[in-house]
Amino acid sequence: DAKTTQPPSMDCAEGRAANLPCNHSTISGNEYVYWYRQIHSQGPQYIIHGLKNNETNEMASLIITEDRKSSTLILPHATLRDTAVYYCIVLSGTSYGKLTFGQGTILTVHP
Amino acid sequence: DARVTQTPRHKVTEMGQEVTMRCQPILGHNTVFWYRQTMMQGLELLAYFRNRAPLDDSGMPKDRFSAEMPDATLATLKIQPSEPRDSAVYFCASGSGQGSNEQFFGPGTRLTVL
């Protein structure tokens, strides 16, 4: 599975949009981009995933560039409860869900 | 709502003792994963099962760790004998295996080996 690169930390003001970038320049055609987050002392939580089209659900939006070499997770109205470590993971459809977690981005939402 | 449950939530034991951690996957999920999280190594996949059969346990130290699924509602991870370096949070996750790699994680077992 392709390697991902994320900034180690980001800050965001409560109520504003949080835009978390992820680079995955070696992604191949059958690999999906998955986002998980881990709030302190809890297990990781699935957020969203996509292949090449932009995706939106009740938690977030995922924007994937046309060349698929990078993506952005958008939390449209960040709250204090969104403070967490966010992981971007690239995974092929035949990986049987073997998630490889990197260091992720620590997002801190400030009042 | 449906959740993955893990027991115990906390375990303190002495070096050399056997430790058993249990996981109840979400009903109907056919894939079960065990992860370990430490400050140094982050989140690591130890083993996973599909339809109760072990598919990959390459992330697990074979000499002391063992993972099983006695039935579809129970997964176990055993460490015998335990060592201080096994101190970590152990997460179980389950997935439906229905074309998505969405996994649902339990709350974890925090293990401290003295």
PDB file of C-alpha atoms in Angstrom:
ATOM      1  CA  ASP A   1       0.000   0.000   0.000  1.00  0.00           C
ATOM      2  CA  ALA A   2       1.197   3.509  -0.780  1.00  0.00           C
ATOM      3  CA  LYS A   3       2.898   5.632   1.843  1.00  0.00           C
ATOM      4  CA  THR A   4       1.229   8.823   3.113  1.00  0.00           C
ATOM      5  CA  THR A   5       2.652  12.081   4.441  1.00  0.00           C
ATOM      6  CA  GLN A   6       0.761  14.346   6.830  1.00  0.00           C
ATOM      7  CA  PRO A   7       1.760  17.432   8.815  1.00  0.00           C
ATOM      8  CA  PRO A   8       2.440  16.492  12.429  1.00  0.00           C
ATOM      9  CA  SER A   9       0.103  19.083  13.887  1.00  0.00           C
ATOM     10  CA  MET A  10      -2.483  21.719  13.002  1.00  0.00           C
ATOM     11  CA  ASP A  11      -4.622  24.210  14.864  1.00  0.00           C
ATOM     12  CA  CYS A  12      -8.126  25.373  14.111  1.00  0.00           C
ATOM     13  CA  ALA A  13     -10.556  27.797  15.718  1.00  0.00           C
ATOM     14  CA  GLU A  14     -13.854  26.402  16.895  1.00  0.00           C
ATOM     15  CA  GLY A  15     -16.585  26.912  14.322  1.00  0.00           C
ATOM     16  CA  ARG A  16     -14.158  27.278  11.446  1.00  0.00           C
ATOM     17  CA  ALA A  17     -13.383  24.690   8.796  1.00  0.00           C
ATOM     18  CA  ALA A  18     -10.466  22.377   9.461  1.00  0.00           C
ATOM     19  CA  ASN A  19      -8.618  21.330   6.309  1.00  0.00           C
ATOM     20  CA  LEU A  20      -6.249  18.421   6.850  1.00  0.00           C
ATOM     21  CA  PRO A  21      -3.916  17.598   3.953  1.00  0.00           C
ATOM     22  CA  CYS A  22      -2.414  14.258   2.998  1.00  0.00           C
ATOM     23  CA  ASN A  23       0.121  13.438   0.321  1.00  0.00           C
ATOM     24  CA  HIS A  24       0.079  10.010  -1.299  1.00  0.00           C
ATOM     25  CA  SER A  25       2.103  10.517  -4.462  1.00  0.00           C
ATOM     26  CA  THR A  26       2.721   6.797  -5.042  1.00  0.00           C
ATOM     27  CA  ILE A  27      -0.931   5.796  -4.886  1.00  0.00           C
ATOM     28  CA  SER A  28      -1.968   3.255  -7.497  1.00  0.00           C
ATOM     29  CA  GLY A  29      -5.192   2.972  -9.427  1.00  0.00           C
ATOM     30  CA  ASN A  30      -6.943   0.466  -7.172  1.00  0.00           C
ATOM     31  CA  GLU A  31      -6.024   2.101  -3.871  1.00  0.00           C
ATOM     32  CA  TYR A  32      -8.511   3.990  -1.759  1.00  0.00           C
ATOM     33  CA  VAL A  33      -7.871   6.881   0.611  1.00  0.00           C
ATOM     34  CA  TYR A  34      -9.239   6.286   4.103  1.00  0.00           C
ATOM     35  CA  TRP A  35      -9.395   8.695   7.020  1.00  0.00           C
ATOM     36  CA  TYR A  36      -9.641   7.675  10.642  1.00  0.00           C
ATOM     37  CA  ARG A  37      -9.300   9.715  13.784  1.00  0.00           C
ATOM     38  CA  GLN A  38      -8.413   8.872  17.352  1.00  0.00           C
ATOM     39  CA  ILE A  39      -9.701  10.974  20.187  1.00  0.00           C
ATOM     40  CA  HIS A  40      -7.613  10.769  23.331  1.00  0.00           C
ATOM     41  CA  SER A  41      -7.967   7.458  25.194  1.00  0.00           C
ATOM     42  CA  GLN A  42     -10.389   6.037  22.640  1.00  0.00           C
ATOM     43  CA  GLY A  43     -10.100   3.583  19.785  1.00  0.00           C
ATOM     44  CA  PRO A  44      -9.722   4.932  16.252  1.00  0.00           C
ATOM     45  CA  GLN A  45     -12.909   5.963  14.478  1.00  0.00           C
ATOM     46  CA  TYR A  46     -13.623   5.686  10.772  1.00  0.00           C
ATOM     47  CA  ILE A  47     -14.438   9.013   9.129  1.00  0.00           C
ATOM     48  CA  ILE A  48     -14.647   8.650   5.364  1.00  0.00           C
ATOM     49  CA  HIS A  49     -13.008   7.077   2.344  1.00  0.00           C
ATOM     50  CA  GLY A  50     -12.840   7.624  -1.397  1.00  0.00           C
ATOM     51  CA  LEU A  51     -11.270   6.394  -4.611  1.00  0.00           C
ATOM     52  CA  LYS A  52     -11.235   9.350  -6.979  1.00  0.00           C
ATOM     53  CA  ASN A  53     -14.452  11.279  -6.574  1.00  0.00           C
ATOM     54  CA  ASN A  54     -15.018  13.725  -3.777  1.00  0.00           C
ATOM     55  CA  GLU A  55     -17.043  12.277  -0.941  1.00  0.00           C
ATOM     56  CA  THR A  56     -19.173  13.773   1.810  1.00  0.00           C
ATOM     57  CA  ASN A  57     -20.890  12.280   4.806  1.00  0.00           C
ATOM     58  CA  GLU A  58     -22.293  13.574   8.064  1.00  0.00           C
ATOM     59  CA  MET A  59     -18.829  13.888   9.585  1.00  0.00           C
ATOM     60  CA  ALA A  60     -16.631  15.326   6.869  1.00  0.00           C
ATOM     61  CA  SER A  61     -15.820  15.886   3.216  1.00  0.00           C
ATOM     62  CA  LEU A  62     -12.962  14.303   1.326  1.00  0.00           C
ATOM     63  CA  ILE A  63     -11.446  16.110  -1.611  1.00  0.00           C
ATOM     64  CA  ILE A  64      -9.093  14.048  -3.806  1.00  0.00           C
ATOM     65  CA  THR A  65      -7.032  15.803  -6.454  1.00  0.00           C
ATOM     66  CA  GLU A  66      -7.510  14.794 -10.059  1.00  0.00           C
ATOM     67  CA  ASP A  67      -4.125  13.069 -10.193  1.00  0.00           C
ATOM     68  CA  ARG A  68      -4.983  11.394  -6.857  1.00  0.00           C
ATOM     69  CA  LYS A  69      -1.583  12.242  -5.420  1.00  0.00           C
ATOM     70  CA  SER A  70      -3.042  14.184  -2.526  1.00  0.00           C
ATOM     71  CA  SER A  71      -6.257  14.669  -0.640  1.00  0.00           C
ATOM     72  CA  THR A  72      -7.805  16.951   1.949  1.00  0.00           C
ATOM     73  CA  LEU A  73     -10.143  16.049   4.748  1.00  0.00           C
ATOM     74  CA  ILE A  74     -12.499  18.892   5.587  1.00  0.00           C
ATOM     75  CA  LEU A  75     -14.345  19.242   8.866  1.00  0.00           C
ATOM     76  CA  PRO A  76     -16.719  22.069   7.910  1.00  0.00           C
ATOM     77  CA  HIS A  77     -17.430  23.444  11.383  1.00  0.00           C
ATOM     78  CA  ALA A  78     -14.844  22.164  13.833  1.00  0.00           C
ATOM     79  CA  THR A  79     -15.812  21.756  17.469  1.00  0.00           C
ATOM     80  CA  LEU A  80     -13.692  21.133  20.543  1.00  0.00           C
ATOM     81  CA  ARG A  81     -14.693  17.468  20.343  1.00  0.00           C
ATOM     82  CA  ASP A  82     -12.919  17.216  16.983  1.00  0.00           C
ATOM     83  CA  THR A  83      -9.560  17.568  18.730  1.00  0.00           C
ATOM     84  CA  ALA A  84      -7.872  14.277  17.857  1.00  0.00           C
ATOM     85  CA  VAL A  85      -5.147  12.586  15.837  1.00  0.00           C
ATOM     86  CA  TYR A  86      -6.236  12.215  12.210  1.00  0.00           C
ATOM     87  CA  TYR A  87      -4.820   9.399  10.128  1.00  0.00           C
ATOM     88  CA  CYS A  88      -4.761   9.258   6.350  1.00  0.00           C
ATOM     89  CA  ILE A  89      -4.352   5.694   5.083  1.00  0.00           C
ATOM     90  CA  VAL A  90      -4.063   4.362   1.556  1.00  0.00           C
ATOM     91  CA  LEU A  91      -5.416   0.879   1.085  1.00  0.00           C
ATOM     92  CA  SER A  92      -6.093  -1.375  -1.859  1.00  0.00           C
ATOM     93  CA  GLY A  93      -9.357  -3.188  -2.195  1.00  0.00           C
ATOM     94  CA  THR A  94      -7.573  -6.500  -1.754  1.00  0.00           C
ATOM     95  CA  SER A  95      -5.776  -5.604   1.468  1.00  0.00           C
ATOM     96  CA  TYR A  96      -8.550  -7.148   3.560  1.00  0.00           C
ATOM     97  CA  GLY A  97      -8.596  -4.081   5.726  1.00  0.00           C
ATOM     98  CA  LYS A  98      -5.004  -4.233   6.916  1.00  0.00           C
ATOM     99  CA  LEU A  99      -4.769  -0.661   8.097  1.00  0.00           C
ATOM    100  CA  THR A 100      -1.264   0.748   8.438  1.00  0.00           C
ATOM    101  CA  PHE A 101      -1.351   3.776  10.695  1.00  0.00           C
ATOM    102  CA  GLY A 102       1.344   6.420  10.351  1.00  0.00           C
ATOM    103  CA  GLN A 103       1.941   9.230  12.821  1.00  0.00           C
ATOM    104  CA  GLY A 104      -1.091  11.208  11.703  1.00  0.00           C
ATOM    105  CA  THR A 105      -1.891  14.877  12.270  1.00  0.00           C
ATOM    106  CA  ILE A 106      -2.704  16.134  15.737  1.00  0.00           C
ATOM    107  CA  LEU A 107      -5.574  18.571  15.231  1.00  0.00           C
ATOM    108  CA  THR A 108      -6.203  20.944  18.113  1.00  0.00           C
ATOM    109  CA  VAL A 109      -9.414  22.937  17.996  1.00  0.00           C
ATOM    110  CA  HIS A 110      -9.251  26.119  20.084  1.00  0.00           C
ATOM    111  CA  PRO A 111     -12.210  27.964  21.640  1.00  0.00           C
TER     112      PRO A 111
ATOM    113  CA  ASP B   1     -26.163   0.812  19.050  1.00  0.00           C
ATOM    114  CA  ALA B   2     -23.773  -1.936  17.920  1.00  0.00           C
ATOM    115  CA  ARG B   3     -20.278  -1.686  19.379  1.00  0.00           C
ATOM    116  CA  VAL B   4     -17.153  -3.727  19.756  1.00  0.00           C
ATOM    117  CA  THR B   5     -16.596  -4.596  23.399  1.00  0.00           C
ATOM    118  CA  GLN B   6     -13.323  -5.479  25.049  1.00  0.00           C
ATOM    119  CA  THR B   7     -12.509  -6.890  28.458  1.00  0.00           C
ATOM    120  CA  PRO B   8     -10.807  -6.136  30.696  1.00  0.00           C
ATOM    121  CA  ARG B   9     -10.437  -2.391  30.120  1.00  0.00           C
ATOM    122  CA  HIS B  10      -7.375  -2.275  32.354  1.00  0.00           C
ATOM    123  CA  LYS B  11      -4.975  -4.987  33.436  1.00  0.00           C
ATOM    124  CA  VAL B  12      -1.934  -4.774  35.662  1.00  0.00           C
ATOM    125  CA  THR B  13       0.131  -7.906  35.983  1.00  0.00           C
ATOM    126  CA  GLU B  14       3.599  -9.050  36.863  1.00  0.00           C
ATOM    127  CA  MET B  15       6.195 -10.219  34.419  1.00  0.00           C
ATOM    128  CA  GLY B  16       5.831 -13.884  33.595  1.00  0.00           C
ATOM    129  CA  GLN B  17       2.082 -14.040  34.152  1.00  0.00           C
ATOM    130  CA  GLU B  18      -0.402 -15.055  31.477  1.00  0.00           C
ATOM    131  CA  VAL B  19      -2.688 -12.340  30.152  1.00  0.00           C
ATOM    132  CA  THR B  20      -5.887 -12.949  28.230  1.00  0.00           C
ATOM    133  CA  MET B  21      -7.751 -10.144  26.498  1.00  0.00           C
ATOM    134  CA  ARG B  22     -11.209 -10.655  25.065  1.00  0.00           C
ATOM    135  CA  CYS B  23     -13.138  -9.009  22.301  1.00  0.00           C
ATOM    136  CA  GLN B  24     -16.729  -9.275  21.180  1.00  0.00           C
ATOM    137  CA  PRO B  25     -17.053  -8.069  17.582  1.00  0.00           C
ATOM    138  CA  ILE B  26     -20.174  -6.442  16.233  1.00  0.00           C
ATOM    139  CA  LEU B  27     -22.776  -9.092  15.478  1.00  0.00           C
ATOM    140  CA  GLY B  28     -22.605 -10.109  11.839  1.00  0.00           C
ATOM    141  CA  HIS B  29     -19.086  -8.793  11.234  1.00  0.00           C
ATOM    142  CA  ASN B  30     -16.824 -11.467   9.768  1.00  0.00           C
ATOM    143  CA  THR B  31     -13.424  -9.793  10.083  1.00  0.00           C
ATOM    144  CA  VAL B  32     -11.671  -9.182  13.388  1.00  0.00           C
ATOM    145  CA  PHE B  33      -8.412  -7.323  13.920  1.00  0.00           C
ATOM    146  CA  TRP B  34      -6.041  -6.954  16.871  1.00  0.00           C
ATOM    147  CA  TYR B  35      -3.879  -3.820  17.123  1.00  0.00           C
ATOM    148  CA  ARG B  36      -1.370  -2.659  19.688  1.00  0.00           C
ATOM    149  CA  GLN B  37      -0.589   0.973  20.438  1.00  0.00           C
ATOM    150  CA  THR B  38       2.488   2.298  22.205  1.00  0.00           C
ATOM    151  CA  MET B  39       4.010   5.745  22.330  1.00  0.00           C
ATOM    152  CA  MET B  40       7.115   4.535  20.533  1.00  0.00           C
ATOM    153  CA  GLN B  41       5.575   2.402  17.789  1.00  0.00           C
ATOM    154  CA  GLY B  42       2.136   3.921  17.369  1.00  0.00           C
ATOM    155  CA  LEU B  43      -0.673   1.668  16.169  1.00  0.00           C
ATOM    156  CA  GLU B  44       0.449  -1.692  14.850  1.00  0.00           C
ATOM    157  CA  LEU B  45      -1.606  -4.531  13.400  1.00  0.00           C
ATOM    158  CA  LEU B  46      -0.905  -7.768  15.239  1.00  0.00           C
ATOM    159  CA  ALA B  47      -3.321 -10.231  13.627  1.00  0.00           C
ATOM    160  CA  TYR B  48      -6.599 -10.514  11.838  1.00  0.00           C
ATOM    161  CA  PHE B  49      -9.265 -13.083  11.158  1.00  0.00           C
ATOM    162  CA  ARG B  50     -11.873 -13.581   8.494  1.00  0.00           C
ATOM    163  CA  ASN B  51     -14.755 -15.936   9.171  1.00  0.00           C
ATOM    164  CA  ARG B  52     -12.880 -17.021  12.311  1.00  0.00           C
ATOM    165  CA  ALA B  53      -9.848 -18.191  10.328  1.00  0.00           C
ATOM    166  CA  PRO B  54      -6.528 -16.439  10.962  1.00  0.00           C
ATOM    167  CA  LEU B  55      -5.424 -14.701   7.777  1.00  0.00           C
ATOM    168  CA  ASP B  56      -2.333 -12.912   8.956  1.00  0.00           C
ATOM    169  CA  ASP B  57      -0.533 -12.853  12.273  1.00  0.00           C
ATOM    170  CA  SER B  58       2.822 -11.683  10.982  1.00  0.00           C
ATOM    171  CA  GLY B  59       2.742  -8.665  13.271  1.00  0.00           C
ATOM    172  CA  MET B  60       2.606 -10.807  16.366  1.00  0.00           C
ATOM    173  CA  PRO B  61       5.557 -12.209  18.349  1.00  0.00           C
ATOM    174  CA  LYS B  62       4.857 -15.894  17.858  1.00  0.00           C
ATOM    175  CA  ASP B  63       6.753 -17.192  20.832  1.00  0.00           C
ATOM    176  CA  ARG B  64       4.529 -15.556  23.416  1.00  0.00           C
ATOM    177  CA  PHE B  65       1.409 -14.230  21.681  1.00  0.00           C
ATOM    178  CA  SER B  66      -1.529 -16.219  20.400  1.00  0.00           C
ATOM    179  CA  ALA B  67      -4.840 -15.117  18.914  1.00  0.00           C
ATOM    180  CA  GLU B  68      -7.948 -17.229  18.465  1.00  0.00           C
ATOM    181  CA  MET B  69     -11.630 -16.996  17.657  1.00  0.00           C
ATOM    182  CA  PRO B  70     -13.374 -19.799  19.532  1.00  0.00           C
ATOM    183  CA  ASP B  71     -16.643 -18.688  17.991  1.00  0.00           C
ATOM    184  CA  ALA B  72     -18.037 -15.834  15.929  1.00  0.00           C
ATOM    185  CA  THR B  73     -18.810 -13.743  19.007  1.00  0.00           C
ATOM    186  CA  LEU B  74     -15.463 -14.001  20.780  1.00  0.00           C
ATOM    187  CA  ALA B  75     -11.874 -13.241  19.878  1.00  0.00           C
ATOM    188  CA  THR B  76      -9.030 -13.692  22.334  1.00  0.00           C
ATOM    189  CA  LEU B  77      -5.465 -12.466  22.498  1.00  0.00           C
ATOM    190  CA  LYS B  78      -3.166 -14.223  24.931  1.00  0.00           C
ATOM    191  CA  ILE B  79       0.318 -13.356  26.086  1.00  0.00           C
ATOM    192  CA  GLN B  80       2.281 -16.033  27.904  1.00  0.00           C
ATOM    193  CA  PRO B  81       4.618 -15.212  29.529  1.00  0.00           C
ATOM    194  CA  SER B  82       4.096 -11.458  29.638  1.00  0.00           C
ATOM    195  CA  GLU B  83       7.020  -9.030  29.665  1.00  0.00           C
ATOM    196  CA  PRO B  84       7.265  -5.341  30.572  1.00  0.00           C
ATOM    197  CA  ARG B  85       7.723  -4.452  26.877  1.00  0.00           C
ATOM    198  CA  ASP B  86       4.214  -5.802  26.228  1.00  0.00           C
ATOM    199  CA  SER B  87       2.769  -2.846  28.141  1.00  0.00           C
ATOM    200  CA  ALA B  88       0.498  -1.090  25.668  1.00  0.00           C
ATOM    201  CA  VAL B  89      -3.108  -0.487  24.741  1.00  0.00           C
ATOM    202  CA  TYR B  90      -4.551  -3.383  22.756  1.00  0.00           C
ATOM    203  CA  PHE B  91      -7.428  -2.622  20.424  1.00  0.00           C
ATOM    204  CA  CYS B  92      -9.795  -5.020  18.780  1.00  0.00           C
ATOM    205  CA  ALA B  93     -11.702  -3.959  15.656  1.00  0.00           C
ATOM    206  CA  SER B  94     -14.292  -5.659  13.502  1.00  0.00           C
ATOM    207  CA  GLY B  95     -15.519  -5.128   9.987  1.00  0.00           C
ATOM    208  CA  SER B  96     -18.281  -6.431   7.794  1.00  0.00           C
ATOM    209  CA  GLY B  97     -15.927  -7.318   4.957  1.00  0.00           C
ATOM    210  CA  GLN B  98     -18.585  -6.153   2.523  1.00  0.00           C
ATOM    211  CA  GLY B  99     -16.451  -4.264   0.034  1.00  0.00           C
ATOM    212  CA  SER B 100     -15.416  -1.596   2.529  1.00  0.00           C
ATOM    213  CA  ASN B 101     -12.460  -1.444   4.829  1.00  0.00           C
ATOM    214  CA  GLU B 102     -14.367   0.461   7.466  1.00  0.00           C
ATOM    215  CA  GLN B 103     -13.409  -0.945  10.831  1.00  0.00           C
ATOM    216  CA  PHE B 104     -15.108  -0.410  14.145  1.00  0.00           C
ATOM    217  CA  PHE B 105     -12.731  -0.253  17.074  1.00  0.00           C
ATOM    218  CA  GLY B 106     -13.340  -1.230  20.651  1.00  0.00           C
ATOM    219  CA  PRO B 107     -12.303   0.918  23.610  1.00  0.00           C
ATOM    220  CA  GLY B 108      -9.081  -1.010  24.130  1.00  0.00           C
ATOM    221  CA  THR B 109      -7.412  -2.907  26.968  1.00  0.00           C
ATOM    222  CA  ARG B 110      -4.664  -0.986  28.727  1.00  0.00           C
ATOM    223  CA  LEU B 111      -2.063  -3.540  29.798  1.00  0.00           C
ATOM    224  CA  THR B 112       0.698  -2.794  32.269  1.00  0.00           C
ATOM    225  CA  VAL B 113       3.278  -5.474  32.921  1.00  0.00           C
ATOM    226  CA  LEU B 114       5.452  -4.773  35.948  1.00  0.00           C
TER     227      LEU B 114
END
